[in-house]
Amino acid sequence: MTAQEFGAFLTLALDELEKTGWHYFSFHFFNGPRPFARSIIKACGSINDRAAGMGTALFRELLSIGGIDRHQPHYEQLMQKLAEILVIERIVTSDWPEGTTFEQEPCAFPGGPRPELLVTFPGGRLVVEVKTPSMLNHVRQRHANGAQLAYRGVLTPDDARRTVGQDGLTLPRDYPVRDFLADADRKFAGFRDGNTASLLVVVWDDFIYEPISILANQRSGLLTPNTFERDDNDEPRTYPNLDAVIVLRHLNYFVEGAAERDIMDRKEAMEFGEAQALPNVFFDVSGIARIPAHVIERLRAYSHVDPGLLAMAEYNIQDVVFWI
């Protein structure tokens, strides 16, 4: 990114934030800009380099989320928008062949649902949806309670509460994950053909065992035959328009970067880390290897049953977690 391009983004930020009013990130842009703001500008500029104007559009959307002092739903929306920017930047800057085009919020038919991104490349297409759960209340519960159910079915909530006593119990976030799968499947339906791959990217925090356990545990996992989600005929709910799910452990980098605290294995909040940084997780859904390998590599995702991942405790399915 040239100094002129960076300056144009910064000028845009200052102008748009004046219109928006109170914004969680105003301090970062009006004072320096701070490293957190610079990382956002660089990510959006990188998107523009491969998809003209897309990075600027995402940047404007981010700057518009505000106007009410310390309104927590706006904070959750900002996390979602940062996740979209992060994922789109990684995908559009992947190793695509000449002639590849990118479309933000494509529509398969007039008035149809819009996923985040459509990549059209010689010989095929990739459609992408990005989801981020609302985590503030869940994080507070995790910190306050003495135990956690990672997925449903290992104990009933009543049995678990009797086990933990007065220490408190945090329940799994399985309904949001279920809704992410269903919404992505719905959005991808209009794009589904023999040449189009579909990818749902879920951006979580450091507690990566939570989505892994919800998706893959053999008692009730959403991507297993024993899923707790059933159709009208009491058959396991499936997602025929979805090829794969990738879960990124990155929300904590947004939070720590915005707070200007040290970010473990990253230099900046929007930076993806070197090869040795903490990995992300890939789940095959369709059983058909449609997702381009360079995209999976670009998102640094490994199969949830990869022996290297299973050697790390936080990448294993957990049953009940007791906090000391």
Short mmCIF file of C-alpha atoms in Angstrom, two decimals, residues 16-26 30 60-75 77-78:
data_model
loop_
_atom_site.label_atom_id
_atom_site.label_comp_id
_atom_site.label_asym_id
_atom_site.label_seq_id
_atom_site.Cartn_x
_atom_site.Cartn_y
_atom_site.Cartn_z
CA GLU A 16 -17.11 8.86 8.03
CA LEU A 17 -16.58 8.66 11.80
CA GLU A 18 -17.59 12.31 12.13
CA LYS A 19 -20.88 11.40 10.46
CA THR A 20 -21.38 8.22 12.49
CA GLY A 21 -20.81 9.78 15.90
CA TRP A 22 -19.77 7.60 18.82
CA HIS A 23 -17.79 4.57 17.57
CA TYR A 24 -15.85 1.90 19.43
CA PHE A 25 -12.83 2.44 17.17
CA SER A 26 -12.80 6.26 16.95
CA PHE A 30 -8.21 9.87 15.49
CA ARG A 60 -17.23 2.14 4.95
CA GLU A 61 -19.51 -0.53 6.42
CA LEU A 62 -17.21 -0.89 9.42
CA LEU A 63 -17.11 2.87 10.01
CA SER A 64 -20.90 3.15 9.87
CA ILE A 65 -21.49 0.80 12.83
CA GLY A 66 -21.94 3.21 15.71
CA GLY A 67 -23.81 6.29 16.83
CA ILE A 68 -24.82 5.14 20.34
CA ASP A 69 -22.39 5.45 23.23
CA ARG A 70 -21.03 2.00 24.24
CA HIS A 71 -23.91 0.14 22.58
CA GLN A 72 -22.89 -3.51 22.93
CA PRO A 73 -24.80 -4.81 19.88
CA HIS A 74 -22.65 -2.47 17.79
CA TYR A 75 -19.53 -4.06 19.30
CA GLN A 77 -21.51 -6.16 14.74
CA LEU A 78 -17.99 -4.75 14.53
#
